[in-house]
mmCIF file of C-alpha atoms in Angstrom:
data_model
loop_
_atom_site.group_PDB
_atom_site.id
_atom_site.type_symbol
_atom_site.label_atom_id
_atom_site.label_comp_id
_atom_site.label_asym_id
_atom_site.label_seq_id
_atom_site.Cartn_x
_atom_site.Cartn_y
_atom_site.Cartn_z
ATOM 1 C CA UNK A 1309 -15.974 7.285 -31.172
ATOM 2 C CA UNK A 1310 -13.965 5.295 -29.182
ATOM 3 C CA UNK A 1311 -15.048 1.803 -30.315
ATOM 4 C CA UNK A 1312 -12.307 0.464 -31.365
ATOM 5 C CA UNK A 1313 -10.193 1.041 -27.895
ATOM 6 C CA UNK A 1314 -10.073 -2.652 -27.008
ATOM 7 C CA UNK A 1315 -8.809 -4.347 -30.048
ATOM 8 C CA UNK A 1316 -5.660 -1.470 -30.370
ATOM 9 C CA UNK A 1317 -5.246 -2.124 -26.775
ATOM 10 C CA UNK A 1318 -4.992 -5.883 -27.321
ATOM 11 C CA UNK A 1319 -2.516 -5.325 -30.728
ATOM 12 C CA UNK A 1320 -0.512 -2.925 -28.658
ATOM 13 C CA UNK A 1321 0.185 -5.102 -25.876
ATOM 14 C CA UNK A 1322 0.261 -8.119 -28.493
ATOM 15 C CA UNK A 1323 3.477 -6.066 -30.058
ATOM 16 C CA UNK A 1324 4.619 -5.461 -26.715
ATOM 17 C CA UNK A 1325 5.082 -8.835 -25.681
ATOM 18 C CA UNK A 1326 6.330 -10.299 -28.698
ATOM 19 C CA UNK A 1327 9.212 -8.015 -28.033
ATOM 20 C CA UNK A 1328 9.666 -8.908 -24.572
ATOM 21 C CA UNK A 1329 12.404 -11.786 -22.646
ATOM 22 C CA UNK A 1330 12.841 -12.390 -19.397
ATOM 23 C CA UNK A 1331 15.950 -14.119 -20.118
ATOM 24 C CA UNK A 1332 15.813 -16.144 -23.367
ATOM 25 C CA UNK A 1333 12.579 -17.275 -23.237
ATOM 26 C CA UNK A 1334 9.716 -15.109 -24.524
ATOM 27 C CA UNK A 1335 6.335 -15.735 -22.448
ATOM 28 C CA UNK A 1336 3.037 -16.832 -24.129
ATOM 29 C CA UNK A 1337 0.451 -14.238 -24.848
ATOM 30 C CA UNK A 1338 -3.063 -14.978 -25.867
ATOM 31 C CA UNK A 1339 -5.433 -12.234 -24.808
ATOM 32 C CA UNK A 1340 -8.851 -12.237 -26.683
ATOM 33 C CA UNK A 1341 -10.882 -8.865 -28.254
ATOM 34 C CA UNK A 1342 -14.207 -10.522 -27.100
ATOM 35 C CA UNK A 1343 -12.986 -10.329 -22.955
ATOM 36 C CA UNK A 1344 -12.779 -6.763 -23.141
ATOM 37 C CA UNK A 1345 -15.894 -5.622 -25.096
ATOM 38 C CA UNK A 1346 -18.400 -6.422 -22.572
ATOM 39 C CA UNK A 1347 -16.558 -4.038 -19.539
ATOM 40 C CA UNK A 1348 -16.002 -1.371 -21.951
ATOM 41 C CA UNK A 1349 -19.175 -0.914 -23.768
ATOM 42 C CA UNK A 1350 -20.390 -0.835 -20.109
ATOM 43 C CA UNK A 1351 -18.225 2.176 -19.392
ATOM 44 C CA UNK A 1352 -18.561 3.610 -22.546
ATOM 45 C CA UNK A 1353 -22.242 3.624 -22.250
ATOM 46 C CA UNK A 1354 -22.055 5.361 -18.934
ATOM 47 C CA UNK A 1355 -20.031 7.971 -19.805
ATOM 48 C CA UNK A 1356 -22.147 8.953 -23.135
ATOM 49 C CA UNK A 1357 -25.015 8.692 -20.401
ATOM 50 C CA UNK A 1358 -22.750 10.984 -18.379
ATOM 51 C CA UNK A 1359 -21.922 12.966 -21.126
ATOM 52 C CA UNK A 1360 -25.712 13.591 -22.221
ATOM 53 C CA UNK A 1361 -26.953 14.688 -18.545
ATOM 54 C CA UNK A 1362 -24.105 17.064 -18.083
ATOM 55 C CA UNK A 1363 -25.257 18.729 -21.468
ATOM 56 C CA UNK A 1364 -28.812 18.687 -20.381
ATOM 57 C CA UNK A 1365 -27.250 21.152 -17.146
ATOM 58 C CA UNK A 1366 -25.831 23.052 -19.745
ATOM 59 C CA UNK A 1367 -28.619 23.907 -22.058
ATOM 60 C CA UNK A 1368 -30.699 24.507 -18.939
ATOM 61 C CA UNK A 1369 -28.199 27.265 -17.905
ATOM 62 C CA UNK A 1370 -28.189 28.389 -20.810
ATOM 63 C CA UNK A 1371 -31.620 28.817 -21.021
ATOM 64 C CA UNK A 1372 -31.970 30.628 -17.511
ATOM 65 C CA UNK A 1373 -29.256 32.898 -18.978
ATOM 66 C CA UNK A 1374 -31.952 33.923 -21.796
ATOM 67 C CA UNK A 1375 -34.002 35.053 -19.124
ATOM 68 C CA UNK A 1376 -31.859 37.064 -17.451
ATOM 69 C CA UNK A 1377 -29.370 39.890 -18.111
ATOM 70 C CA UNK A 1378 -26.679 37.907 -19.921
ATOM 71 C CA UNK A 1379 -24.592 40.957 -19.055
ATOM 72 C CA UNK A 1380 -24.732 40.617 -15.581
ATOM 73 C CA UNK A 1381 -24.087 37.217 -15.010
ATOM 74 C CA UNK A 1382 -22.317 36.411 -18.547
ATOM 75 C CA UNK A 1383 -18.832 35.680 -16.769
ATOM 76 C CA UNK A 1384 -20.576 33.479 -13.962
ATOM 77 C CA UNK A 1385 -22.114 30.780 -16.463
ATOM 78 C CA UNK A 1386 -19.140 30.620 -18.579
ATOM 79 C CA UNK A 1387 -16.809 30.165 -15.132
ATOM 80 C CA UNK A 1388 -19.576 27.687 -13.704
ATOM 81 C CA UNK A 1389 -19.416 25.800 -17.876
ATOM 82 C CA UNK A 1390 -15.643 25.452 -17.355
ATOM 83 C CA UNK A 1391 -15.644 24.290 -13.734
ATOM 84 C CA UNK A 1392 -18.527 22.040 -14.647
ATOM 85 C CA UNK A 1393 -16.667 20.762 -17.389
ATOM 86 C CA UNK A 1394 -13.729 19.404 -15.488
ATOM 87 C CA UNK A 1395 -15.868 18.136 -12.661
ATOM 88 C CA UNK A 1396 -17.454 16.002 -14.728
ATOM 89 C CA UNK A 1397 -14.241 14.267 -16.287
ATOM 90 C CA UNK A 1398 -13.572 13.104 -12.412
ATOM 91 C CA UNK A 1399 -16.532 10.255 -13.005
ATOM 92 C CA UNK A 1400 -15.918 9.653 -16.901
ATOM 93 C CA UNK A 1401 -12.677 9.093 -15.598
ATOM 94 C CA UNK A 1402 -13.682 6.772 -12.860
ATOM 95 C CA UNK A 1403 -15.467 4.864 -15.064
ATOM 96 C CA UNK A 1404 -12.698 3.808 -17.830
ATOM 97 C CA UNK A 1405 -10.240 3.531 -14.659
ATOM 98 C CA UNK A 1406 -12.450 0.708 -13.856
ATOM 99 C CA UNK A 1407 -12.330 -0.908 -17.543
ATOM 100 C CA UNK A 1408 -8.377 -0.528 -17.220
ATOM 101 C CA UNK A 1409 -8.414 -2.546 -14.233
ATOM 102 C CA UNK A 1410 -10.617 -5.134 -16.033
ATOM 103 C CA UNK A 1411 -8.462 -5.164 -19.301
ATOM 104 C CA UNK A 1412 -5.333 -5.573 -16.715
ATOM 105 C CA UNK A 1413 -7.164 -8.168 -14.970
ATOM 106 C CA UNK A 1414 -7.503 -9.913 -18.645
ATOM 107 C CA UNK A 1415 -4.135 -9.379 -19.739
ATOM 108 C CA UNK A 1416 -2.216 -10.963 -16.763
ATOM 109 C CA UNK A 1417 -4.778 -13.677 -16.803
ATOM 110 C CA UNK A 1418 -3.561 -14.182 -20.626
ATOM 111 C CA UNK A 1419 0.140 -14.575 -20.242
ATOM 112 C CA UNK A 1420 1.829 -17.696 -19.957
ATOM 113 C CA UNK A 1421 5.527 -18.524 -18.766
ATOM 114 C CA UNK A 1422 7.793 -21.195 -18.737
ATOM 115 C CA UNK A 1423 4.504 -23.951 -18.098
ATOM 116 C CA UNK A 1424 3.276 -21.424 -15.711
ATOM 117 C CA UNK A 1425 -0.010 -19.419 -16.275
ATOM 118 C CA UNK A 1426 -0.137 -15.821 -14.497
ATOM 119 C CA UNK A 1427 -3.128 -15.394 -12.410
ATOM 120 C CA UNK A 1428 -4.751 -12.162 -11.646
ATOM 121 C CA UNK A 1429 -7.448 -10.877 -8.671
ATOM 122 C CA UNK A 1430 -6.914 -7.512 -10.123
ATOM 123 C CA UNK A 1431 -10.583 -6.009 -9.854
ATOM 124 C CA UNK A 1432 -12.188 -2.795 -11.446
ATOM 125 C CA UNK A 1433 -13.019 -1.279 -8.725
ATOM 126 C CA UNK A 1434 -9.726 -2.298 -6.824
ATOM 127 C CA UNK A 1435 -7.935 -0.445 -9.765
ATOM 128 C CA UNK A 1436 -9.769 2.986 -9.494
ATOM 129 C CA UNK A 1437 -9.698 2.841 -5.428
ATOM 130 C CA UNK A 1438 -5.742 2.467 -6.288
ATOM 131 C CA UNK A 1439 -5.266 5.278 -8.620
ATOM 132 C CA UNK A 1440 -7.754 7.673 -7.184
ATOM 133 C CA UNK A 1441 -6.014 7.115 -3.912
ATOM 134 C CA UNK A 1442 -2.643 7.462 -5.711
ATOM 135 C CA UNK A 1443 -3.437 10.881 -7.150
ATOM 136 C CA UNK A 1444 -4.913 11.970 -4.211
ATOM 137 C CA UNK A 1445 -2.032 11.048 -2.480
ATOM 138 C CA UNK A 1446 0.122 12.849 -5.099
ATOM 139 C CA UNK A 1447 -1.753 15.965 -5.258
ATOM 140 C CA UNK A 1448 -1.197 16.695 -1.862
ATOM 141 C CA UNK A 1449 2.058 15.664 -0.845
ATOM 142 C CA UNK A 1450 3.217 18.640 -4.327
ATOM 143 C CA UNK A 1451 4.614 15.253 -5.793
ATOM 144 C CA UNK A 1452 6.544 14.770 -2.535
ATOM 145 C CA UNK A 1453 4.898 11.618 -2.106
ATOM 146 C CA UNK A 1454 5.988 9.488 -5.984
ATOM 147 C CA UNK A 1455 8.411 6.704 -3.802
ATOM 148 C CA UNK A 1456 5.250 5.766 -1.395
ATOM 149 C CA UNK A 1457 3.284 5.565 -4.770
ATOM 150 C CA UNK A 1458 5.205 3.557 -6.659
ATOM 151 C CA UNK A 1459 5.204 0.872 -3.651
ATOM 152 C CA UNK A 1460 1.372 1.362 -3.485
ATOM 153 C CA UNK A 1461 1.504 0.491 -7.236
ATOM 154 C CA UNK A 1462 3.721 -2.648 -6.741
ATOM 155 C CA UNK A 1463 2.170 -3.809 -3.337
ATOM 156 C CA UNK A 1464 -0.708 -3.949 -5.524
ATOM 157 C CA UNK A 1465 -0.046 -6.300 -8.028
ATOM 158 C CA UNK A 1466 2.216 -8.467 -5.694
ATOM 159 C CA UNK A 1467 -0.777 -9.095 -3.890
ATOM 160 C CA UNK A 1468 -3.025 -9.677 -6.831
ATOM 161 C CA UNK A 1469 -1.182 -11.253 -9.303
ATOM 162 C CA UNK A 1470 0.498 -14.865 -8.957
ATOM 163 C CA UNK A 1471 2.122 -17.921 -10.922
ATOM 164 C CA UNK A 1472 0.222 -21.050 -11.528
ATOM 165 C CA UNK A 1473 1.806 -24.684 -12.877
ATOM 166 C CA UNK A 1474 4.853 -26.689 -12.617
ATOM 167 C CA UNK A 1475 7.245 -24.799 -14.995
ATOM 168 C CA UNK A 1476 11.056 -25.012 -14.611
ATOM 169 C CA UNK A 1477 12.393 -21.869 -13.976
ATOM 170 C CA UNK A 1478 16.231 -23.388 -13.793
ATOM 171 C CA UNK A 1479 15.713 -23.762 -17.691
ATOM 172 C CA UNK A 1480 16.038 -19.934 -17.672
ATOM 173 C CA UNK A 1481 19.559 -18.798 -19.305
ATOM 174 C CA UNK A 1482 20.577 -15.523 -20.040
ATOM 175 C CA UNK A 1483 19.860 -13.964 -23.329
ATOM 176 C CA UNK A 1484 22.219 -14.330 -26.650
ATOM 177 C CA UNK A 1485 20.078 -12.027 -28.604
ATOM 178 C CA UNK A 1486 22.453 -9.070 -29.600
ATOM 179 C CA UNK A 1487 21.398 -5.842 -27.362
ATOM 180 C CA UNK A 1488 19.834 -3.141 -29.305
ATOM 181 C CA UNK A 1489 22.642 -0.723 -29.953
ATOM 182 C CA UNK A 1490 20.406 2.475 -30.434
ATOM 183 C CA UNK A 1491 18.070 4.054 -27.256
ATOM 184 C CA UNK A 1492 19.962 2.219 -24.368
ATOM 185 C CA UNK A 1493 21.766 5.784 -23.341
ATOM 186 C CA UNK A 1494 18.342 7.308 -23.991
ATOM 187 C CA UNK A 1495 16.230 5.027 -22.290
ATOM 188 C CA UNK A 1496 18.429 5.189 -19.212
ATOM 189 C CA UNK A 1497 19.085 8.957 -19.287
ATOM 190 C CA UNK A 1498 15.014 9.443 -18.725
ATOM 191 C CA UNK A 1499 15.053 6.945 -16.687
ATOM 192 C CA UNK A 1500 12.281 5.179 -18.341
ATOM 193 C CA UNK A 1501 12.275 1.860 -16.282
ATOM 194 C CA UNK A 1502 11.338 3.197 -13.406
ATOM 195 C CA UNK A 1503 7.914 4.581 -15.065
#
């Protein structure tokens, strides 16, 4: 059901940063299961909640259609069932945006580098207002639109996230671990740093 989003959110990005350098240091990553539980079973609550009144439209449709003749207005329900259907992924949607902003909020505030903690003001609400305004945006500019995104996406977190602590960054040196040799041709043919 769902349950069990947080923790394989937390191992994911656990893997994630074990593989990751900036340079040849590795930073320190210590996010905890219990942080995220409490903002998701909120959201998950509300969209169950969600999910139960939209069925309650349903079967009452459904049951206006029994009084009528199904015949007649057969191809309006099922049009209004679909329609309904998708508008009511908009909120569910709105709702685990906010989580995501929480769990990003968490995982920046987790990370640790070079004697410097990261520091987040990443907010839920901040998050969906961001992405909802993104995909707006998006929609309709036809896609026209992805560079003023993507600057929308990094104003973002250089204005909410920060470095904290007295850490040497001239300590830095470049990497001797041996480049993967498979994927690099790959990974830059899709350009896949840019997403």
């Amino acid at each position: 059901l769902g349950l069990a989003w947080p923790a394989c959110s937390v191992w994911l990005k656990k893997y994630e940063m074990s593989h990751t350098w900036l340079g040849n240091q590795q930073p320190e990553f210590t996010p905890r299961v219990k942080k995220l539980y409490g903002p998701f079973m909120i959201a998950w609550v509300m969209f169950i909640l969600y999910l139960a009144a939209w069925g309650m439209v349903v079967a009452e449709v459904i049951s206006l259609s029994d009084e009528v003749d199904v015949g007649q207005i057969g191809f309006m329900i099922f049009g209004f069932m679909i329609f309904g259907l998708y508008v009511a992924l908009i909120p569910a949607g709105l709702v685990f945006l906010w989580y995501r902003g929480k769990a990003y909020n968490h995982f920046v505030s987790s990370t640790r580098f070079v004697n410097h903690d990261l520091t987040s003001a990443i907010t839920g609400g901040g998050f969906v207002r961001l992405t909802f305004g993104n995909a707006l945006i998006m929609m309709l500019s036809l896609g026209l639109a992805a560079p003023f995104v993507y600057r929308r996406y990094l104003n973002f977190v250089e204005k909410r996230v920060g470095l904290s602590g007295d850490g040497d960054f001239s300590a830095l040196k470049q990497s001797e671990i041996e480049k993967p040799g498979t994927g690099e041709g790959l990974a830059d043919a899709f350009d896949v740093g840019a997403i």
